[in-house]
Coordinates of C-alpha atoms in Angstrom, one line a residue:
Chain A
X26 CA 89.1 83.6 53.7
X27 CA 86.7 81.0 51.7
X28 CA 89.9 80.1 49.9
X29 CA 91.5 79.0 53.2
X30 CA 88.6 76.8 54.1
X31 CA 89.9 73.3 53.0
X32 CA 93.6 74.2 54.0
X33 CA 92.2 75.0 57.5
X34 CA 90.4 72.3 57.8
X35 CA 93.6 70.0 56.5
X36 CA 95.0 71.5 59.4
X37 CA 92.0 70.7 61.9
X38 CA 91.6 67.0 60.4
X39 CA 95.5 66.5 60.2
X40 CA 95.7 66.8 64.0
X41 CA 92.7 64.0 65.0
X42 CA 95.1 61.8 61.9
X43 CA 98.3 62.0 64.0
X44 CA 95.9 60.9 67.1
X45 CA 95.1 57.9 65.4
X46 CA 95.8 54.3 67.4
X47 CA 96.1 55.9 70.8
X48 CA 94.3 56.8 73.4
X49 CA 92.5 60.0 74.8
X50 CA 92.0 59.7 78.7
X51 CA 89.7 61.9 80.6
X52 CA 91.1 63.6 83.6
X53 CA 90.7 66.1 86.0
X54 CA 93.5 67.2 87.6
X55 CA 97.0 68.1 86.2
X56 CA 98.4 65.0 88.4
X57 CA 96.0 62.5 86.4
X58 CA 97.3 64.5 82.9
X59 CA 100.5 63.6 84.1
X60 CA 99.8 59.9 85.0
X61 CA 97.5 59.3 81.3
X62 CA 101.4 61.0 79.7
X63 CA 103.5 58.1 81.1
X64 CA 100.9 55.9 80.6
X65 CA 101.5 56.6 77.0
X66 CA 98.6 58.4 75.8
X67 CA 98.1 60.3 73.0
X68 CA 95.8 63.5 74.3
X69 CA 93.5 64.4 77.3
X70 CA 90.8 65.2 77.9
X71 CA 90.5 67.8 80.7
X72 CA 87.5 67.9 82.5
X73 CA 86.3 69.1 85.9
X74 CA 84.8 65.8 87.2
X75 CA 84.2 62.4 85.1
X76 CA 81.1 61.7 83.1
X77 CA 80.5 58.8 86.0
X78 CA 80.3 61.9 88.6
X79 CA 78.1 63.8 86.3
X80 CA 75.7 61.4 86.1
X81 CA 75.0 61.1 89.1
X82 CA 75.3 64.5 90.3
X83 CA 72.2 65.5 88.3
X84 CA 73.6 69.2 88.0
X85 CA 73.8 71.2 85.5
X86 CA 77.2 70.5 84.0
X87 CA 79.3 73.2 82.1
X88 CA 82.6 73.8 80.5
X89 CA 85.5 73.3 83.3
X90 CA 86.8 76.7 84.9
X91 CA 89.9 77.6 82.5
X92 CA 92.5 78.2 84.8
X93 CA 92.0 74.3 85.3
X94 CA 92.3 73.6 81.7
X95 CA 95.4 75.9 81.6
X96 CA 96.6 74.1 84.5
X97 CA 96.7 71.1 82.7
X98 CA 98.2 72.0 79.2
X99 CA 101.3 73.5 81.1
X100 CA 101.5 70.1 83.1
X101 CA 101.9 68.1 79.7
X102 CA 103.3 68.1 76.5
X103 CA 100.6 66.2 74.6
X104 CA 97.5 67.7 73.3
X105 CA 95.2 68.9 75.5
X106 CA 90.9 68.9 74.3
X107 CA 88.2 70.2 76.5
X108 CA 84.5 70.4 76.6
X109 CA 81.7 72.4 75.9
X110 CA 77.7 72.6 75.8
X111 CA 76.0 71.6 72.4
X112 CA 75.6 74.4 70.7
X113 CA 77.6 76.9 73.2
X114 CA 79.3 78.9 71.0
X115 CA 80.7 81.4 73.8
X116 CA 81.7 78.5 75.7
X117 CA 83.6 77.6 72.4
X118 CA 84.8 80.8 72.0
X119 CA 86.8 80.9 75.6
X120 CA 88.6 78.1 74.8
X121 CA 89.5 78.9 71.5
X122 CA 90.9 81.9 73.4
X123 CA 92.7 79.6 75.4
X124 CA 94.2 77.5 72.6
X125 CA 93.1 74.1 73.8
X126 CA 94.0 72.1 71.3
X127 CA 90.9 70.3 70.3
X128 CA 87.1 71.1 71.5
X129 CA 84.5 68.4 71.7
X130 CA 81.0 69.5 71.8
X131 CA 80.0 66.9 74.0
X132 CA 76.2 65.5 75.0
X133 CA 78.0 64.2 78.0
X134 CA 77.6 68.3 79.4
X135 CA 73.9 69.8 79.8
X136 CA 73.2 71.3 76.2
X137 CA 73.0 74.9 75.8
X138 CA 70.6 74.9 72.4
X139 CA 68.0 72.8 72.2
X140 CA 67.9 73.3 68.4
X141 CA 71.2 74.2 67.1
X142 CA 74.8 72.9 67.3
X143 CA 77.9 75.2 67.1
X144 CA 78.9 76.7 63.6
X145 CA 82.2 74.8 63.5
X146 CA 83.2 75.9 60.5
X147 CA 83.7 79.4 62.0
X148 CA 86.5 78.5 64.2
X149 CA 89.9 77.9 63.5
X150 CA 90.1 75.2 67.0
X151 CA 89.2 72.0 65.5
X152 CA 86.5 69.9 66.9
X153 CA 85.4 66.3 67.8
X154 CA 81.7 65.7 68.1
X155 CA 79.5 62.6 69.3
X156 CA 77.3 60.9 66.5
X157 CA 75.3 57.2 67.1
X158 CA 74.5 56.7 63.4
X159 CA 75.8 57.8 59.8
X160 CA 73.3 61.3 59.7
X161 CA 74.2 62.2 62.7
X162 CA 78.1 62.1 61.7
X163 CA 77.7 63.6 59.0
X164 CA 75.5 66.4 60.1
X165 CA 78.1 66.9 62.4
X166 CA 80.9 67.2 59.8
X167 CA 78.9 69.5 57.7
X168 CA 79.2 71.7 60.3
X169 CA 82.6 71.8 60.3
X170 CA 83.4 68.4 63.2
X171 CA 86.6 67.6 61.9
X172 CA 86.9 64.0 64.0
X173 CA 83.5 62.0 64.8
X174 CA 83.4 60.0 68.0
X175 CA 81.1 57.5 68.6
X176 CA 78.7 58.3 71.7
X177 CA 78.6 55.2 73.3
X178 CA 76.9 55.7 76.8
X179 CA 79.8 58.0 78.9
X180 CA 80.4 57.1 82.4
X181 CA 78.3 53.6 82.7
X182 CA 81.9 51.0 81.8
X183 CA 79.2 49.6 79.5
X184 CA 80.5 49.0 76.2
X185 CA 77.6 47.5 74.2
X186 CA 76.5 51.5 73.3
X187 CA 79.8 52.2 71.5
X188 CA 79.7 48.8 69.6
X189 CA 76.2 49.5 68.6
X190 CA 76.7 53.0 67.4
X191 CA 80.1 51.7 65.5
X192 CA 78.2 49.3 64.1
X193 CA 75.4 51.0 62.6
X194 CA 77.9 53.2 61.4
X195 CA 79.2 50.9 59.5
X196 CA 76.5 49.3 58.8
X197 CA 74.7 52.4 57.3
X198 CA 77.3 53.1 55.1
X199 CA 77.3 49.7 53.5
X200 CA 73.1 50.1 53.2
X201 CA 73.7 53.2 50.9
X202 CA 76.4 52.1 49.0
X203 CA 73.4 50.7 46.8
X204 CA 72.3 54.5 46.2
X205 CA 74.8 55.8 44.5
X206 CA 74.0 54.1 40.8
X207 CA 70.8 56.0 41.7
X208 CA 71.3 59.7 42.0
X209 CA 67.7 60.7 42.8
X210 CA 67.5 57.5 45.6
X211 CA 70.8 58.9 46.8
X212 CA 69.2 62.6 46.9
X213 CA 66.1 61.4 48.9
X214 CA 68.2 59.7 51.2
X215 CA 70.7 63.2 51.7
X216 CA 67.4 64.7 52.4
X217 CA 66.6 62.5 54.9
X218 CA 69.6 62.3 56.9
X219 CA 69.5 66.6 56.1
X220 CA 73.0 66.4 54.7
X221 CA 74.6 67.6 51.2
X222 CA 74.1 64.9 48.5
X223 CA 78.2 65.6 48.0
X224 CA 78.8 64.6 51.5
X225 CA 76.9 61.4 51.3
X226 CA 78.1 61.1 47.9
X227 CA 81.9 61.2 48.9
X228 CA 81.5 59.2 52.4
X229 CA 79.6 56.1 50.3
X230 CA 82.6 56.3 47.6
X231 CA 85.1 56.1 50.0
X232 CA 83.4 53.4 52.3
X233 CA 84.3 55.3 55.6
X234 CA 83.5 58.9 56.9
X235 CA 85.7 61.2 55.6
X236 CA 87.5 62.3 59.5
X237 CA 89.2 60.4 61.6
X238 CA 86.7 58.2 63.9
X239 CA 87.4 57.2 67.7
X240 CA 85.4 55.0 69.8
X241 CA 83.9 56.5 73.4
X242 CA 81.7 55.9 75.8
X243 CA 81.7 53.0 78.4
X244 CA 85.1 51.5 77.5
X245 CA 86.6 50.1 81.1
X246 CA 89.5 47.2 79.7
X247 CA 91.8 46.5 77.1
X248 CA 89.7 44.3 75.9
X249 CA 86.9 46.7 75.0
X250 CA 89.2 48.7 73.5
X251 CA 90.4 46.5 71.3
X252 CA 86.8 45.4 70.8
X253 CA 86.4 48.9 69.1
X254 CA 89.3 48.9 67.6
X255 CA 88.7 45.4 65.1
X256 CA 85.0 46.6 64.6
X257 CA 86.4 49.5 62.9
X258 CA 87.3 52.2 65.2
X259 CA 90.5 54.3 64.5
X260 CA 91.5 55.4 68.2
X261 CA 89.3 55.5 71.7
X262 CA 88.7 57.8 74.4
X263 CA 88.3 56.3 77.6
X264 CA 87.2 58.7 80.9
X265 CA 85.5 57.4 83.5
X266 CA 87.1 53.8 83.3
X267 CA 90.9 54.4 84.3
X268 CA 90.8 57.0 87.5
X269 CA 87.5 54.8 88.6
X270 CA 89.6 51.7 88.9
X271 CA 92.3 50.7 91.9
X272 CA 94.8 51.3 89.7
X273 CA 94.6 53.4 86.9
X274 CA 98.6 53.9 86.2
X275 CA 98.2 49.5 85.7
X276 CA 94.7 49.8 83.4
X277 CA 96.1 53.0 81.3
X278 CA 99.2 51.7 79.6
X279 CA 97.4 48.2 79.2
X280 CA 94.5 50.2 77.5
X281 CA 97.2 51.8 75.3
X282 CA 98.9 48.7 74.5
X283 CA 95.5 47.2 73.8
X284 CA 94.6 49.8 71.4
X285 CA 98.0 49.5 69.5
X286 CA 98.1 45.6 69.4
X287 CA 94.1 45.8 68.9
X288 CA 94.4 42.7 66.5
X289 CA 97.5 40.3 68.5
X290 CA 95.4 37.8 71.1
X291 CA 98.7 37.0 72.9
X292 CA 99.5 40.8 73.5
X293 CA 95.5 40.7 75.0
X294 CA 96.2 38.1 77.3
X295 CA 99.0 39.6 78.6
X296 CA 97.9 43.3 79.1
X297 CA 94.5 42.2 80.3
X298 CA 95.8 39.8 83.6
X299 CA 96.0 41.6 87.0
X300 CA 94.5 44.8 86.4
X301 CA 92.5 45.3 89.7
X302 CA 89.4 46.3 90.7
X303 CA 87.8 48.1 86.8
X304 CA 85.3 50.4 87.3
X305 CA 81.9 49.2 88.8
X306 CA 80.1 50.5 86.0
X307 CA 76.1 50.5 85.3
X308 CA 74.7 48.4 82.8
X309 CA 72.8 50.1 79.9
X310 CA 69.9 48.1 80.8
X311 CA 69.5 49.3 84.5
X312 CA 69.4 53.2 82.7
X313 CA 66.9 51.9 80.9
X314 CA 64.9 50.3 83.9
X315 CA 65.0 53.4 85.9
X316 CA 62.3 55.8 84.1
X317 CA 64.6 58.5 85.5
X318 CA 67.5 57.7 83.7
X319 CA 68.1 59.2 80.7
X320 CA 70.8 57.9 78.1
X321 CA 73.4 60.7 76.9
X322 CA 73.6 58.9 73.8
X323 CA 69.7 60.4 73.2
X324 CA 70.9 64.1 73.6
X325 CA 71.8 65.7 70.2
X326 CA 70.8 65.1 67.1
Chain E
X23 CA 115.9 42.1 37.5
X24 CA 116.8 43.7 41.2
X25 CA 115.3 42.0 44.3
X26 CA 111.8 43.2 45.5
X27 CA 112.4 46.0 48.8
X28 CA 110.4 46.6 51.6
X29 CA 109.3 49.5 53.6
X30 CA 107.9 49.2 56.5
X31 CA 106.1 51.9 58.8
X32 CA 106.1 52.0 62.5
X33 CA 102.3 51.1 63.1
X34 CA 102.2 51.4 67.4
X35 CA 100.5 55.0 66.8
X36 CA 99.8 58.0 64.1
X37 CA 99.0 58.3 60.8
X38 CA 100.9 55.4 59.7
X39 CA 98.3 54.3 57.2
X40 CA 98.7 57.8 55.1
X41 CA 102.0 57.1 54.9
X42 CA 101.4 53.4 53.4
X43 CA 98.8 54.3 51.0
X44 CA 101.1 57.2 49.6
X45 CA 104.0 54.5 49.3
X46 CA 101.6 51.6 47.7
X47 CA 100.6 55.0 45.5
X48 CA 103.9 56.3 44.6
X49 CA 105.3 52.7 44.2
X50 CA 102.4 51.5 41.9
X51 CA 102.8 54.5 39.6
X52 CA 106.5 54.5 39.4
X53 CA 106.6 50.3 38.6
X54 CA 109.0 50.2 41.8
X55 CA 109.7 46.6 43.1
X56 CA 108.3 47.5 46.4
X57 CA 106.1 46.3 48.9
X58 CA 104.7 48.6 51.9
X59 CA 103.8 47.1 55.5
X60 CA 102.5 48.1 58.5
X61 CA 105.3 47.2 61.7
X62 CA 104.5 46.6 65.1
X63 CA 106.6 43.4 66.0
X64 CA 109.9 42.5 65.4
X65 CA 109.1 39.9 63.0
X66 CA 107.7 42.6 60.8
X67 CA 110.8 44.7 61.1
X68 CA 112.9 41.7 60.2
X69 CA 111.2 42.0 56.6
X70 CA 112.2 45.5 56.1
X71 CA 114.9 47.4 53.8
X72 CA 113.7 50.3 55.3
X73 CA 111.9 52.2 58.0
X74 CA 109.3 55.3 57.8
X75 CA 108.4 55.9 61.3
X76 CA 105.1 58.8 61.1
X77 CA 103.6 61.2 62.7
X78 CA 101.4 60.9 65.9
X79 CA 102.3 61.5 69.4
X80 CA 106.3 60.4 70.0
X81 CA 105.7 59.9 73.8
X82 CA 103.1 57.2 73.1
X83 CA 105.1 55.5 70.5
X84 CA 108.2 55.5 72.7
X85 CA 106.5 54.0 75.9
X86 CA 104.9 51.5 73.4
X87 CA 107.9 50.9 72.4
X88 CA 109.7 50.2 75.5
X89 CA 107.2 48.1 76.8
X90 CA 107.1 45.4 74.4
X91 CA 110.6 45.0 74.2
X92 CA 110.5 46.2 71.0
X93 CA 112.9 49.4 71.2
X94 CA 115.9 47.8 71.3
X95 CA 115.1 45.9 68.2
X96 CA 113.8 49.2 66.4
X97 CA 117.5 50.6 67.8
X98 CA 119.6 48.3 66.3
X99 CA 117.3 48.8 62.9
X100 CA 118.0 52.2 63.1
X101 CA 121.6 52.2 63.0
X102 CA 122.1 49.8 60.4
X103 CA 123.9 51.3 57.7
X104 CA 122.3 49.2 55.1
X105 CA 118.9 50.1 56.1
X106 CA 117.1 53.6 55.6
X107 CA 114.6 55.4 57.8
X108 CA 112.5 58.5 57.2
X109 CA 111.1 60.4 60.9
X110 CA 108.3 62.6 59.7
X111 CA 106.8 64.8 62.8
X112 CA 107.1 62.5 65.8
X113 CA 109.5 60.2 63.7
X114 CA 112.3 62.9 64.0
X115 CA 111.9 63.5 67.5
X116 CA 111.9 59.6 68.4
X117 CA 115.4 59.2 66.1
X118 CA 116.8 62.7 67.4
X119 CA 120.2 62.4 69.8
X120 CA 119.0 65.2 71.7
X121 CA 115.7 67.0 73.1
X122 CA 115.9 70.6 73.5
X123 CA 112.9 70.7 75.9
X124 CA 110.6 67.5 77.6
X125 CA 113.5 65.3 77.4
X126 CA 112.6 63.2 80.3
X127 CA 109.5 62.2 78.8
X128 CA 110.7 60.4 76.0
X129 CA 113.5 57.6 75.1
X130 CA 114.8 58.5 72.0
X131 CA 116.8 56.0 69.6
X132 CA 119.7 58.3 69.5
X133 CA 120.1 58.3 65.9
X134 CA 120.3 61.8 64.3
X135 CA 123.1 64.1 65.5
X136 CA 120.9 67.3 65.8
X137 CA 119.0 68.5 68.8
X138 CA 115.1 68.8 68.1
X139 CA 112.6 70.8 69.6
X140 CA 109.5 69.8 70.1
X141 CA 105.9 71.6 69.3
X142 CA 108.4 74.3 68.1
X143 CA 105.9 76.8 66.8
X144 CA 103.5 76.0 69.5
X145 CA 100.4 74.2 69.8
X146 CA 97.4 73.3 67.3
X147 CA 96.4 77.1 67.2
X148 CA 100.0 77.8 65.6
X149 CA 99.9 74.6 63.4
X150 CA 99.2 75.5 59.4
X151 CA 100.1 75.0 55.9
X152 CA 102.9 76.6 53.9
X153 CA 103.5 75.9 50.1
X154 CA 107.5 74.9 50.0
X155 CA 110.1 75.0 47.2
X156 CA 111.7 71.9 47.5
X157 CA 113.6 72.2 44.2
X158 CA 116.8 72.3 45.5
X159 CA 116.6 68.4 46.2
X160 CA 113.3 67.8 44.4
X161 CA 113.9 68.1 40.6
X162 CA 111.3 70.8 39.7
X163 CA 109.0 70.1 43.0
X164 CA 108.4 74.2 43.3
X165 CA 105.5 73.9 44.9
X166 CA 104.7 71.3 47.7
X167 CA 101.7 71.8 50.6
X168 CA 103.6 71.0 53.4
X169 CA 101.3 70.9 56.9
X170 CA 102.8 71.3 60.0
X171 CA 100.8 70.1 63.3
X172 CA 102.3 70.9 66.5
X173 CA 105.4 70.5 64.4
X174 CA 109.0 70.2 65.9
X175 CA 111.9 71.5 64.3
X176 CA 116.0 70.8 64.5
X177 CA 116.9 73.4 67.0
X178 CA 120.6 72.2 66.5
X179 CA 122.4 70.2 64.6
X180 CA 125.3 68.4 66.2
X181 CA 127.3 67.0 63.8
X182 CA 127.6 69.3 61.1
X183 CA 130.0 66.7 58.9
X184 CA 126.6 63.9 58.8
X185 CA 124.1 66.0 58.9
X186 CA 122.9 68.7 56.1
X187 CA 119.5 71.0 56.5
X188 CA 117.4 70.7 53.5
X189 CA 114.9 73.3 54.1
X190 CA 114.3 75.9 56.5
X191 CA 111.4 78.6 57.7
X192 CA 111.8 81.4 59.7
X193 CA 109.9 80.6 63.1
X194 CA 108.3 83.6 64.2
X195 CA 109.9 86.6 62.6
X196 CA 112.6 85.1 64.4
X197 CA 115.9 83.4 62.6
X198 CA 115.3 80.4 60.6
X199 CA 114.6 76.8 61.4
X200 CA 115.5 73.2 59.8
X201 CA 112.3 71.5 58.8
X202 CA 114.1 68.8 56.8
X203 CA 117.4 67.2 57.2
X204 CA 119.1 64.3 56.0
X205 CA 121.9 62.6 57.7
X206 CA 124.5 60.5 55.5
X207 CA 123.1 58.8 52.5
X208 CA 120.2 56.8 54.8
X209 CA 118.3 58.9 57.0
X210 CA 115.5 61.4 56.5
X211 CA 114.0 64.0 58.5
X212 CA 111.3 66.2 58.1
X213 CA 108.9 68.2 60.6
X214 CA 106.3 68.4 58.1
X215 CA 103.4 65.9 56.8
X216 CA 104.0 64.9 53.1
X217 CA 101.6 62.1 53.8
X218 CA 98.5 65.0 54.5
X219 CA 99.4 66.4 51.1
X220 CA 96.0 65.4 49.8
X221 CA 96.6 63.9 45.7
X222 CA 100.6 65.0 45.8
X223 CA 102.6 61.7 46.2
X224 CA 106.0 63.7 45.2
X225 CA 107.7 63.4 48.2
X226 CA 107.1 60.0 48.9
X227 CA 108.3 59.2 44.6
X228 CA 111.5 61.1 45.7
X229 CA 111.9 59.2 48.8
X230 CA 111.6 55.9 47.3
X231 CA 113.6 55.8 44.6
X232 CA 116.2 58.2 46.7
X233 CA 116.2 56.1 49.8
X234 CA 114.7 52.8 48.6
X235 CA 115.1 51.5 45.1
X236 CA 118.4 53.3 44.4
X237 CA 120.0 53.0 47.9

């Protein structure tokens, strides 16, 4: 079994690489799978409503009902991810049961342990899982996340959350580059971040984290997409942008096209003209305002 | 001295960049006049000697494709004799003539005579690793980690006079399946991910030097 361990996780980590450049589109219905397929994306996510209905529902917000999910694998032929509750195991368990493809233990669904996220490492369904800075990553991966996504603030169409948390990603990883010609600086600072020295260790040597890293959160045009994308991003999820705009067959494919052509201005100008109405959104700062409001980019840890 | 190749790989989506830094690797260490690049325009492909077109998802990279005007050029590529190209994953199923199942999802290039089925063994939860003997077209490569994700296979092969299995698995209990084909002297197949095989650059040394620098 322990000898399996990095071959399984080749196998985990190997899927998220082949998603790499595209495109992971929220939906909720097998039609909108269908639609974010020709659009040309590269997996969905399937979900029961949109982070942009959560929020404002205020309910408690679970895993989606199964025979939805199942609904939607049969209606495509690209991989299909789900949610489930920090640290719901069970939760994790059903749809491991179901064979959804990916799992993403996702902040943007009411968290089921306070204290604890899920043993990762114990299931053979890979998982993606949100992080907003380096320890949070690699916490994350030490527990067996096999593809990081960046939080970003889910269902707002505000982007500056996701550039920030790519940022100080990247940022943090060029900060303790310094450490390793120090290996008692660089243990302090494993410590700190409550992560193997070897983990830290390898992600500093290698400059990047050592799974495949999407953008999410807020992303509502091509542009921000391909905003990600040049600050370092290796693919991007988008949910509530696309089915909250007036046309979200239009806004798809140029999202997709954005994400591929991420670095090509011209390509931008073209994909990014007569798109609609894009999702309303609701700036970070008005969350902020409102004592209420609490950023999903704060839950987890 | 022999003039310097090129090898490009289809960057519109996947794990193209595995697939360069294996090449730069396995070029480097070999002293092959070769230079990798990433190709998402036709001015890129213009450059190129020869094609690797990677894993990822083969509906996205075919819309992509289609979009920017940019399949017919990637067509014509293809089925130059003079050129090589090497479908790993979602690469075979874009090149394949045929799909056995989805077909209406996906344009193909119509390239390889064999019909292909796609996520043949089934979805992630059926994806996995398997040590191959590739000796028989591998000098002494007994031992290769090949990883299959969602992996198609060549459910048919359609032209039996161009096109010559070069491995197969059983699939199931059930009768074997080809997981790596090649057709004539210029095109490569394979299901599999040479490019995830961690340090092991031996498939992408054999493909150079077989498909590249001695083509």
């Amino acid at each position: 079994m322990v000898a399996n361990t990095n071959v399984d996780f080749k196998v985990k980590s190997g899927l998220a690489q082949m998603l790499k450049g595209g495109v992971i589109m929220d939906v909720v219905t097998p039609e909108q799978a269908r639609i974010a397929e020709k659009a040309g994306a590269c997996a969905v996510m399937a979900l029961e409503s949109i982070p942009a209905d959560m929020r404002k529902s205020g309910k408690v917000c679970r895993m989606s009902d199964p025979k939805m999910i199942r609904e939607i694998m049969a209606a495509v032929s690209i991989p299909v991810m789900a949610k489930v509750r920090i640290g719901h195991f069970v939760e994790a368990q059903v749809l491991e049961a179901l064979e959804v493809d990916y799992i993403d233990e996702s902040e943007v669904l009411t968290p089921a342990d306070w204290s604890n996220h899920i043993k990762k490492n114990d299931f053979k369904v890979p998982f993606v899982c949100g992080a907003k800075d380096l320890g949070e990553a690699l916490r994350r991966i030490n527990e067996g996340a096999a593809m990081i996504r960046t939080k970003g603030e889910a269902g707002t169409g505000d982007v500056s959350e996701a550039v920030k948390h790519i940022r100080k990603i990247r940022a943090q990883i060029q900060e303790f580059g310094s450490l390793l010609n120090s290996p008692d600086e660089l243990r302090t600072k494993a410590e700190e971040l409550r992560v193997p020295t070897d983990l830290l260790k390898s992600t500093l040597e290698q400059g990047k984290l050592p799974v495949v890293n999407f953008a999410a959160g807020g992303v509502a045009t091509p542009s921000d997409a391909a905003l990600l994308m040049q600050l370092g991003c290796e693919g991007i999820f988008v949910g509530s942008g696309i089915f909250k705009s007036s046309d979200p067959e239009n806004l798809a494919q140029a999202i997709v096209q954005a994400t591929t052509y991420y670095n090509d201005p011209l390509k931008l100008l073209q994909v990014s003209s007569d798109l609609g109405d894009l999702m309303a959104g609701v700036s970070i700062e008005s969350i902020n305002a409102d004592k209420k409001g609490t950023r999903l980019s704060e839950i987890g840890w | 001295m022999t003039r310097k190749k090129c090898v490009g790989v289809l960057a519109l989506q996947g794990a193209f960049q595995e697939h360069i830094d294996f090449l730069e690797r396995a070029a480097l260490e070999n002293c092959y006049n070769v230079t990798v690049i990433p190709v998402r325009t036709k001015k890129e492909l213009h450059l190129c000697d020869s094609l690797v077109i990677p894993g990822g998802e083969s509906t996205t990279m075919s819309l992509i494709a289609q979009r920017t005007n940019f399949f017919d050029d990637l067509y014509t590529f293809v089925h130059s004799s003079q050129k090589s190209v090497w479908g790993t994953c979602a690469g075979l199923i874009f090149i394949s003539d045929e799909l056995e199942n989805q077909n209406e999802l996906i344009k193909t290039l119509h390239l390889l005579h064999a019909r292909v089925k796609r996520n043949a063994f089934g979805r992630q939860a059926q994806s996995f690793t398997k040590v191959c003997d590739f000796s028989e077209f591998i000098p002494e490569c007994t031992d290769f980690p090949a990883t299959f994700i969602r992996a198609p296979v060549i459910d048919k092969i359609l032209d039996s006079e161009t096109v010559k299995p070069l491995y197969t698995i059983p699939n199931n209990d059930e009768e074997d399946v080809i997981v790596a084909a090649q057709q004539g002297s210029n095109v490569l197949v394979t299901s599999f991910h040479p490019e995830l095989a961690d340090d092991d650059i031996r498939f992408h040394e054999w493909f150079l030097k077989k498909f590249v620098v001695d083509f």
